[in-house]
PDB file of C-alpha atoms in Angstrom:
ATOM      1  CA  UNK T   1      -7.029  11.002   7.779  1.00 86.00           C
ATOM      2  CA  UNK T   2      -8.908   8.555   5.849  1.00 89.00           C
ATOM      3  CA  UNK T   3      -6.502   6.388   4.866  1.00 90.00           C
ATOM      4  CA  UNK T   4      -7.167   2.890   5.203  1.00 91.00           C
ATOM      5  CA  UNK T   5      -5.348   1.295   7.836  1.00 89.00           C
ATOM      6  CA  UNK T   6      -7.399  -2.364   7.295  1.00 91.00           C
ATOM      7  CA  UNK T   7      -7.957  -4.225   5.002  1.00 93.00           C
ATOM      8  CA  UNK T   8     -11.851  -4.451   5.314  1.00 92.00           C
ATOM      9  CA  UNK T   9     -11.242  -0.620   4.907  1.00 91.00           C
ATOM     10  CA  UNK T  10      -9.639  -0.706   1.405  1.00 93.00           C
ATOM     11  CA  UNK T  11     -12.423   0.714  -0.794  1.00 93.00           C
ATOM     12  CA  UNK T  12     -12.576  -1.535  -3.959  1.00 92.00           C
ATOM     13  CA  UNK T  13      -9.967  -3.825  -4.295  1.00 93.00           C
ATOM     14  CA  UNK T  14     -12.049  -7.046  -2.434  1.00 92.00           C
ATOM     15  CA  UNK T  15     -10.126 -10.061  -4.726  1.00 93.00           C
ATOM     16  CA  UNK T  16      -7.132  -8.797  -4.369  1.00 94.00           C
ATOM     17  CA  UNK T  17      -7.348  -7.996  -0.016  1.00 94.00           C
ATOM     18  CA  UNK T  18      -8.978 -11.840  -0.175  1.00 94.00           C
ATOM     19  CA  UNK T  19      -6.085 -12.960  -1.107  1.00 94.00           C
ATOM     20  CA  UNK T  20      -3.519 -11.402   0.624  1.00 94.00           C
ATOM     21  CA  UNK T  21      -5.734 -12.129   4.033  1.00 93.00           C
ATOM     22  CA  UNK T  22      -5.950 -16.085   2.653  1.00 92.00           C
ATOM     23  CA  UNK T  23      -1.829 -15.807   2.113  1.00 92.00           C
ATOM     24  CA  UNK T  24      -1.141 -14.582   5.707  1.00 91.00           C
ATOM     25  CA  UNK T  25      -3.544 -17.116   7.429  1.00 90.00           C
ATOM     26  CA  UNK T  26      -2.131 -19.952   5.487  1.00 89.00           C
ATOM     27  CA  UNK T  27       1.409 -18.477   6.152  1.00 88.00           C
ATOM     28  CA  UNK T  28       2.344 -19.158   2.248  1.00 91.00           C
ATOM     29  CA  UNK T  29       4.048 -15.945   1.761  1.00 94.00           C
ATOM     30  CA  UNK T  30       6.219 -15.013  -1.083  1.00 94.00           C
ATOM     31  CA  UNK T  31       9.418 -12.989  -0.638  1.00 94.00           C
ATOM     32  CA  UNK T  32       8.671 -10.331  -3.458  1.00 95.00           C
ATOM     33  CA  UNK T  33       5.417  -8.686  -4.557  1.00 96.00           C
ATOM     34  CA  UNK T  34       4.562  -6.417  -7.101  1.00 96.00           C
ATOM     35  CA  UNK T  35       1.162  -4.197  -7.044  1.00 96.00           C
ATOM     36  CA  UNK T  36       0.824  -2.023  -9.501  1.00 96.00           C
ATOM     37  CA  UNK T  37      -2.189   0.135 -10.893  1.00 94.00           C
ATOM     38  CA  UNK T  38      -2.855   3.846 -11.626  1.00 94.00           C
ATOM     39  CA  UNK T  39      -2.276   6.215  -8.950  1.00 93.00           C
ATOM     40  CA  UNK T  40      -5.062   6.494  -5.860  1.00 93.00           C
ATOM     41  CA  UNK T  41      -5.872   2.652  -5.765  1.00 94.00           C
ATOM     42  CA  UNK T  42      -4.433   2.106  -2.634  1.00 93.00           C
ATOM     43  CA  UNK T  43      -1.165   0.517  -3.698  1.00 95.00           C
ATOM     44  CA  UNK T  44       0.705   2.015  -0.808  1.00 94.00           C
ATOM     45  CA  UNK T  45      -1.763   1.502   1.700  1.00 94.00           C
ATOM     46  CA  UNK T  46      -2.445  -2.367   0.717  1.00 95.00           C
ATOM     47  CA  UNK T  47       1.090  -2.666   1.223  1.00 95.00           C
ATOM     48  CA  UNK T  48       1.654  -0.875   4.699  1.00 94.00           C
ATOM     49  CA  UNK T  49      -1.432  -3.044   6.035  1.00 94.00           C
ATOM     50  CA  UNK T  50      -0.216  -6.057   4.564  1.00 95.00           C
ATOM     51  CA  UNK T  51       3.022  -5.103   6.502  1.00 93.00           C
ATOM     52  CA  UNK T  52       1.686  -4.859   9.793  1.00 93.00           C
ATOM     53  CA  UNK T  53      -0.702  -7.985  10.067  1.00 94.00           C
ATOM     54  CA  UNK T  54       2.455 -10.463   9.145  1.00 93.00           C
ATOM     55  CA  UNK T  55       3.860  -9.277  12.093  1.00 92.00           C
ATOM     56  CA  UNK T  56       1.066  -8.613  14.401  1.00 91.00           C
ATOM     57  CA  UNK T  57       1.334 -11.380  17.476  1.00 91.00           C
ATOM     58  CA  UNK T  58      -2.351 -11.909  17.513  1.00 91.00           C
ATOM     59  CA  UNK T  59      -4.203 -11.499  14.431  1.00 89.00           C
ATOM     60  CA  UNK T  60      -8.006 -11.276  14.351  1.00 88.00           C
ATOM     61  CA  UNK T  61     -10.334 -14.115  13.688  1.00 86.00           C
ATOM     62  CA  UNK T  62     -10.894 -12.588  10.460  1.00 85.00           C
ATOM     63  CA  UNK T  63      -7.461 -11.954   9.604  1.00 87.00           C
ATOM     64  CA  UNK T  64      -7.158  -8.469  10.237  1.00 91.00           C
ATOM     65  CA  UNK T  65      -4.004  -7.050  12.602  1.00 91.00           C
ATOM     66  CA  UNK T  66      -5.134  -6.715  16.227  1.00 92.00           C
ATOM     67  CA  UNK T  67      -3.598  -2.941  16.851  1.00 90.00           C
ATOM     68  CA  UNK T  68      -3.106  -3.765  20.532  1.00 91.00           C
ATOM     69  CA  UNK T  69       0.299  -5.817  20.231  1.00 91.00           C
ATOM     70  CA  UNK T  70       3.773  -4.079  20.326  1.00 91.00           C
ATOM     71  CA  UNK T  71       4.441  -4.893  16.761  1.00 90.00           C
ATOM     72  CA  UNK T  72       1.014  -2.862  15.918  1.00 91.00           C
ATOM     73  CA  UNK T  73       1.607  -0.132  18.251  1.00 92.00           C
ATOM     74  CA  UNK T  74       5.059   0.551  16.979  1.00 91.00           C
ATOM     75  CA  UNK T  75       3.589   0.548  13.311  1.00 91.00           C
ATOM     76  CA  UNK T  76       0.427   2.861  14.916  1.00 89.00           C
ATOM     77  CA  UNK T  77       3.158   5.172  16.060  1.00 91.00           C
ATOM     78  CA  UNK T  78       5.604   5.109  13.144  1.00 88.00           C
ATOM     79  CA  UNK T  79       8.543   3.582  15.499  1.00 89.00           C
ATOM     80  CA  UNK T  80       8.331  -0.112  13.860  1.00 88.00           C
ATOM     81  CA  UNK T  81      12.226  -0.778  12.497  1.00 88.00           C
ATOM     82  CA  UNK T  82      10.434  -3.504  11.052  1.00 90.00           C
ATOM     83  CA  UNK T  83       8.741  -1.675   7.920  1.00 92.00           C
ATOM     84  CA  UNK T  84      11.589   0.377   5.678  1.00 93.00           C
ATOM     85  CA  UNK T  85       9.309   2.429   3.041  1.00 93.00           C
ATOM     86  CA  UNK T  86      11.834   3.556  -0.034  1.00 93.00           C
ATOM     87  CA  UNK T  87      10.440   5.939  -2.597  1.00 94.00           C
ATOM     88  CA  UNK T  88      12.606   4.806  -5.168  1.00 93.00           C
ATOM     89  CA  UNK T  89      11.586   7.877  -7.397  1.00 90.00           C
ATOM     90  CA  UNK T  90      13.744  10.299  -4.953  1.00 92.00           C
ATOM     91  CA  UNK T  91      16.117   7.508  -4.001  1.00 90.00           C
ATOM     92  CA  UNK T  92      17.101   5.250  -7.500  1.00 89.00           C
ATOM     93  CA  UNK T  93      20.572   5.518  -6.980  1.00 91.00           C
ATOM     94  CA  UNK T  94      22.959   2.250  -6.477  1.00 92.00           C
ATOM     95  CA  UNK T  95      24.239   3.427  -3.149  1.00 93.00           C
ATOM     96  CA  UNK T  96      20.621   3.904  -1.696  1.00 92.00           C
ATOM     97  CA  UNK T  97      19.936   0.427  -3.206  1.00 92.00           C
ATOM     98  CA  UNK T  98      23.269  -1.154  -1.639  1.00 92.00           C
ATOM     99  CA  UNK T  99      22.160   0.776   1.699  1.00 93.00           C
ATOM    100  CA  UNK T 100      18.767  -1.005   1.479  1.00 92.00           C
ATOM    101  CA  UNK T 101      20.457  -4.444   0.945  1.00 92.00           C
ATOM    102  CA  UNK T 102      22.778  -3.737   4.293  1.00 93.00           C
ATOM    103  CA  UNK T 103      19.322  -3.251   6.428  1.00 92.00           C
ATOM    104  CA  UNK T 104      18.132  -6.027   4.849  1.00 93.00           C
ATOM    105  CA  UNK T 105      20.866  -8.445   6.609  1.00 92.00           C
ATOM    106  CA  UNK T 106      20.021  -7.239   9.724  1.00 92.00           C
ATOM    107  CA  UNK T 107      16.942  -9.297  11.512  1.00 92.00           C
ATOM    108  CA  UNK T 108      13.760  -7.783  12.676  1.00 90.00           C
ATOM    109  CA  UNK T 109      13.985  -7.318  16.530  1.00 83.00           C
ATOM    110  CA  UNK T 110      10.487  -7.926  17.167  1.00 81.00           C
ATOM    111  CA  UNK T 111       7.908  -9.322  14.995  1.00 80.00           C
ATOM    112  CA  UNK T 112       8.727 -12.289  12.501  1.00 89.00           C
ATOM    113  CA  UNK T 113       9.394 -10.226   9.011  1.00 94.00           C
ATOM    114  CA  UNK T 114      11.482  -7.050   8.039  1.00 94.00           C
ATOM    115  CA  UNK T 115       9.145  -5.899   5.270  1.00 95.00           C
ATOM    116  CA  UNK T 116      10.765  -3.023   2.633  1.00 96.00           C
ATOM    117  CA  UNK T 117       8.132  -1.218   1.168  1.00 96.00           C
ATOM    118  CA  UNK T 118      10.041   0.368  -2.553  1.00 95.00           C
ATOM    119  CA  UNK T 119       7.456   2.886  -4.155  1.00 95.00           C
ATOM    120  CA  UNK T 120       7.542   3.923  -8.043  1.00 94.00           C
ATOM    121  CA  UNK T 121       9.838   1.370  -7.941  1.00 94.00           C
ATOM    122  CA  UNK T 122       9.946   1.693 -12.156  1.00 93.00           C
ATOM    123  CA  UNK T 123      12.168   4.981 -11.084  1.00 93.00           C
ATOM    124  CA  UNK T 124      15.097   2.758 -10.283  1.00 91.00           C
ATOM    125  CA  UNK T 125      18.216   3.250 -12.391  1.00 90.00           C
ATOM    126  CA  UNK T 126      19.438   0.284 -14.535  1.00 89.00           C
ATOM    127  CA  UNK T 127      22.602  -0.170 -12.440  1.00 91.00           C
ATOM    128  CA  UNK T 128      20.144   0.058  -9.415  1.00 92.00           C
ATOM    129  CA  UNK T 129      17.833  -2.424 -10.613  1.00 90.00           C
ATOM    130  CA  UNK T 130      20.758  -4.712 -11.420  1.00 90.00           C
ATOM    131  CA  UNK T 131      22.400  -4.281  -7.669  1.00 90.00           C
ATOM    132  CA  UNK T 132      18.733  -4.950  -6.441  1.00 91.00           C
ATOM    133  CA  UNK T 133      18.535  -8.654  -8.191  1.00 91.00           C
ATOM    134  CA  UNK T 134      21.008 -10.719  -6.699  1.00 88.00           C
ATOM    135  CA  UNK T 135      18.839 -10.074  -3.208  1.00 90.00           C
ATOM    136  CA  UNK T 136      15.386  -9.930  -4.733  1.00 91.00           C
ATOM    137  CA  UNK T 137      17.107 -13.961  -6.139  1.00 89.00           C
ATOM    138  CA  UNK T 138      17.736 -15.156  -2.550  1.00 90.00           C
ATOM    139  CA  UNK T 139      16.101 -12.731   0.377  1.00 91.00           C
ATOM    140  CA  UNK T 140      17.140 -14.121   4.090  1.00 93.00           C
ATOM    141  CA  UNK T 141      14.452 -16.080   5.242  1.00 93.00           C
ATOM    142  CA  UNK T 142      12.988 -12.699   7.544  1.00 95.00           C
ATOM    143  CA  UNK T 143      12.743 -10.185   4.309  1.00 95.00           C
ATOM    144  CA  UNK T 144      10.265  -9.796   1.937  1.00 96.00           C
ATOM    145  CA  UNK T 145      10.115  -6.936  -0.515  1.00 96.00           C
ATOM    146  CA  UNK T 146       7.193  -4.856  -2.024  1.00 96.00           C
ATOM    147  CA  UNK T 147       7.344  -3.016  -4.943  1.00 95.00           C
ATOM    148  CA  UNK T 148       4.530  -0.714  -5.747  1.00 96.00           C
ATOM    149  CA  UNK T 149       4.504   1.173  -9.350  1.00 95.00           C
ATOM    150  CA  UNK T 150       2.495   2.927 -11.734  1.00 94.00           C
ATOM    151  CA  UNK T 151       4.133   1.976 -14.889  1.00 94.00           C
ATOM    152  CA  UNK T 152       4.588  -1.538 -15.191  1.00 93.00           C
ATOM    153  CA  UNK T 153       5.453  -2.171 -17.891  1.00 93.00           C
ATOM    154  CA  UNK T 154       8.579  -0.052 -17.302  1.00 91.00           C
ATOM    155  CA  UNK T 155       9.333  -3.149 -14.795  1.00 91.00           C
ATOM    156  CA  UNK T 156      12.122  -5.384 -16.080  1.00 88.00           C
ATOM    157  CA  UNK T 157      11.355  -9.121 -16.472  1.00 90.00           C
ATOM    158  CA  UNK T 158      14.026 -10.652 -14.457  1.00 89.00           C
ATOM    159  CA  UNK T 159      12.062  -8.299 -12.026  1.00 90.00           C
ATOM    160  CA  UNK T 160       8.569  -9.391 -12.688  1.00 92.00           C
ATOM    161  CA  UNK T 161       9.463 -13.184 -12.727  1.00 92.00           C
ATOM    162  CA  UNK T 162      10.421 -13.107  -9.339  1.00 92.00           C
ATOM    163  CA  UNK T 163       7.136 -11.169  -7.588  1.00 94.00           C
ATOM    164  CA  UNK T 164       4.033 -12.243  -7.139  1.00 94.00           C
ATOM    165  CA  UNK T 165       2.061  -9.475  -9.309  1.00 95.00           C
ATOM    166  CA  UNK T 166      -0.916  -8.352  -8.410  1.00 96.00           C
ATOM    167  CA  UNK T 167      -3.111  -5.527 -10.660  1.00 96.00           C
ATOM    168  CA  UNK T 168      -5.074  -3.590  -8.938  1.00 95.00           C
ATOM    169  CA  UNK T 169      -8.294  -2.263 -10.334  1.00 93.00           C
ATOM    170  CA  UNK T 170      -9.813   1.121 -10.806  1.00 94.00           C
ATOM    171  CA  UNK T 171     -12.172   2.176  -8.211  1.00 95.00           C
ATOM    172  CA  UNK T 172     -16.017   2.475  -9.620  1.00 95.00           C
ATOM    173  CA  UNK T 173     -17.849   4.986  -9.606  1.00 96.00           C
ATOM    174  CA  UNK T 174     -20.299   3.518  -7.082  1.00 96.00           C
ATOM    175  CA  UNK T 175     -17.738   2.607  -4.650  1.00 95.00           C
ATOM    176  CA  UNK T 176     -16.114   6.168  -4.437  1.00 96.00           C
ATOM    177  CA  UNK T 177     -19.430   7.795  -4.323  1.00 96.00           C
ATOM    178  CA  UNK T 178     -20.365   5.148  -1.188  1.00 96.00           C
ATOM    179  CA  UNK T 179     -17.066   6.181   0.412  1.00 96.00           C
ATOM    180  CA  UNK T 180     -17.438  10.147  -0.387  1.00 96.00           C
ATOM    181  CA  UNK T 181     -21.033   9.778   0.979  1.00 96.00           C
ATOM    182  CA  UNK T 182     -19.270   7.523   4.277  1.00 95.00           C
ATOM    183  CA  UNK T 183     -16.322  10.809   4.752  1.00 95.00           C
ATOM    184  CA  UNK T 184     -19.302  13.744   4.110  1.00 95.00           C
ATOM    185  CA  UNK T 185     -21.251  11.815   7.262  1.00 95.00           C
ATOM    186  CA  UNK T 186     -17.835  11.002   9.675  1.00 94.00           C
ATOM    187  CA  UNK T 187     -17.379  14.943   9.092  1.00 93.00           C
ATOM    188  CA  UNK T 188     -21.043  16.763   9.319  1.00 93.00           C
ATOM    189  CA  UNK T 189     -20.904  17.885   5.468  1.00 94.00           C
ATOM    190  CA  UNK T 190     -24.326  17.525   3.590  1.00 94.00           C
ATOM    191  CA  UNK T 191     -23.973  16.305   0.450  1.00 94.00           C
ATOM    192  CA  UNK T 192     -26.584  15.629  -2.753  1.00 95.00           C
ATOM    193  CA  UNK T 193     -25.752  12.125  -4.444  1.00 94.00           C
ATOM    194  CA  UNK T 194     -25.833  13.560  -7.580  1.00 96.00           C
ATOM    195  CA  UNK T 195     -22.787  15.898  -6.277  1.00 95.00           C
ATOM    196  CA  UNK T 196     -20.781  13.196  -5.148  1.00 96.00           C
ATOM    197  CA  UNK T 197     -21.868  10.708  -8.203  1.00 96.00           C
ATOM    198  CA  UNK T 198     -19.999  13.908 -10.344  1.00 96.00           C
ATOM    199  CA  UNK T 199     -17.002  13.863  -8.044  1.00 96.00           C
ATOM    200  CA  UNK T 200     -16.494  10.152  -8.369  1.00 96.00           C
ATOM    201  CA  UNK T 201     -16.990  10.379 -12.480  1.00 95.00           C
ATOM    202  CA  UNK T 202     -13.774  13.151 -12.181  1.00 94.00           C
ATOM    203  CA  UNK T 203     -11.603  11.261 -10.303  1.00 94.00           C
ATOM    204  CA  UNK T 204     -11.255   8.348 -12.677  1.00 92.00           C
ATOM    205  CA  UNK T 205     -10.962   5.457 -10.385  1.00 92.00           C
ATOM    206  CA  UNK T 206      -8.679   6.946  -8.298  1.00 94.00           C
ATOM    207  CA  UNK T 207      -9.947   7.761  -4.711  1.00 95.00           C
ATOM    208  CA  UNK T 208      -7.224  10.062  -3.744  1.00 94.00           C
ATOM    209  CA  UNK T 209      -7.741  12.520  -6.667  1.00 95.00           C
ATOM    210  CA  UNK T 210     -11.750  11.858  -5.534  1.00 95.00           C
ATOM    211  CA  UNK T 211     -10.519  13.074  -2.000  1.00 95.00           C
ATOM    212  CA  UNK T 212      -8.861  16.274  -3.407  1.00 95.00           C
ATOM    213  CA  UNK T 213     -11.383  17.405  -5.301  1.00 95.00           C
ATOM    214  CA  UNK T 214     -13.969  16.913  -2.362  1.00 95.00           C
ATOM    215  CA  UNK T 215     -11.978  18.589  -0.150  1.00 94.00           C
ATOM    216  CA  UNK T 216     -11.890  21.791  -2.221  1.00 95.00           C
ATOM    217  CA  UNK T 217     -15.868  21.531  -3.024  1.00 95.00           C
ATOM    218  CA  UNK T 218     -16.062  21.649   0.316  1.00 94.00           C
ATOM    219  CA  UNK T 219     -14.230  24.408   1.346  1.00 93.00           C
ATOM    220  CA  UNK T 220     -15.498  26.223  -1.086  1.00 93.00           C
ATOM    221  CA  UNK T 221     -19.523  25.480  -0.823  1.00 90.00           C
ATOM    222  CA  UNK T 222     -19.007  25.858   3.142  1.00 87.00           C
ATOM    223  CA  UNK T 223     -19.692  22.447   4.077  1.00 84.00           C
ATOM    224  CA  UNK T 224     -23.153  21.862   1.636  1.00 91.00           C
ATOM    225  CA  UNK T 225     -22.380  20.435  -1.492  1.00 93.00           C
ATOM    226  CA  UNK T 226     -24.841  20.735  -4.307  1.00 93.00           C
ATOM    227  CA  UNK T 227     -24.924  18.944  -7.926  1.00 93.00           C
TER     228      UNK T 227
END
């Protein structure tokens, strides 16, 4: 529910959404990224955002997607042909690779960029990997790929070369707590800082495992959370 769906949303990653906003409004876009970073950073969701303002129509003074255009809506309600998400960790085959290279021929219908979104992408086979080069070499003009791991240094080279890598940082502390504080208000929980200061320290810079273990405080402590 409280997944980011803006950048200005992304809790703790502000270099790394500057850019990204700074690449799209100067329309110097690379074919291949890489963002990688322990698990809860917002990887995914950097990605899916990044997705949908390339090919919003009418971007925001500020860069942000506009959510009113029909390339938003259709991302908005999960119909957008334009975004293929592939979790490569379920999928690392060479015929799910060559089937992602067929869809990749294929032009978006509305919208300027077919973005393919490959998660854990470091759970690719070798043979995958290898099929996966030749296109990540020379995309069509209309794709551009983005590979989101955990383990990069599982990544190979030839890979790497070719993205633009970006590391994303653990979340502090302070910045989980702020967000834990912003979720307990949006949802009528009372909660002491201390409490959520604790929650933060367990998650390890990782706001979804923050989320988790909120969730079950609260369902446990009835909605008032105490240190």
């Amino acid at each position: 529910k409280y997944r980011p769906s803006t950048f200005e949303s992304v809790v703790g990653q502000r270099a790394l959404t500057t850019t990204l906003k700074n690449a799209i409004a100067t329309q110097k876009l690379a074919h291949a990224y890489l963002f990688c970073g322990p698990r809860g950073v917002g990887k995914t969701s950097c990605a899916r955002i990044f997705a949908k303002t390339i090919n919003c129509f009418h971007p925001t003074e500020s860069g942000e997607a506009c959510n009113e255009c029909e390339s938003c809506r259709a991302f908005n309600e999960q119909r957008s042909y334009n975004i293929i998400e592939l979790d490569a960790a379920s999928n690392n085959s060479v015929d799910d690779i060559r089937t992602l290279i067929d869809q990749v021929r294929i032009p978006p219908q509305i919208g300027k960029y077919k973005v393919f979104i490959i998660d854990e992408v470091h759970m690719l086979s070798a043979a995958a990997f290898n099929a996966f080069l030749k296109t990540l070499e020379e995309p069509p003009a209309h794709a551009i790929f983005i590979l989101a791991t955990t383990e990069k240094h599982k990544i190979l080279p030839t890979i790497l070369s070719r993205c633009q890598v970006y590391d994303f940082q653990r979340i502090t502390t302070t910045d989980i707590a702020e967000h834990l504080q912003y979720v307990a208000s949006q949802e009528g929980i009372t909660a002491e800082p201390e409490a959520l200061n604790i929650i933060a320290q367990k998650a390890d810079g990782g706001m979804r495992d923050a989320l988790s273990v909120f969730d079950q405080v609260v369902s446990f402590s009835g909605g008032h959370i105490t240190y």
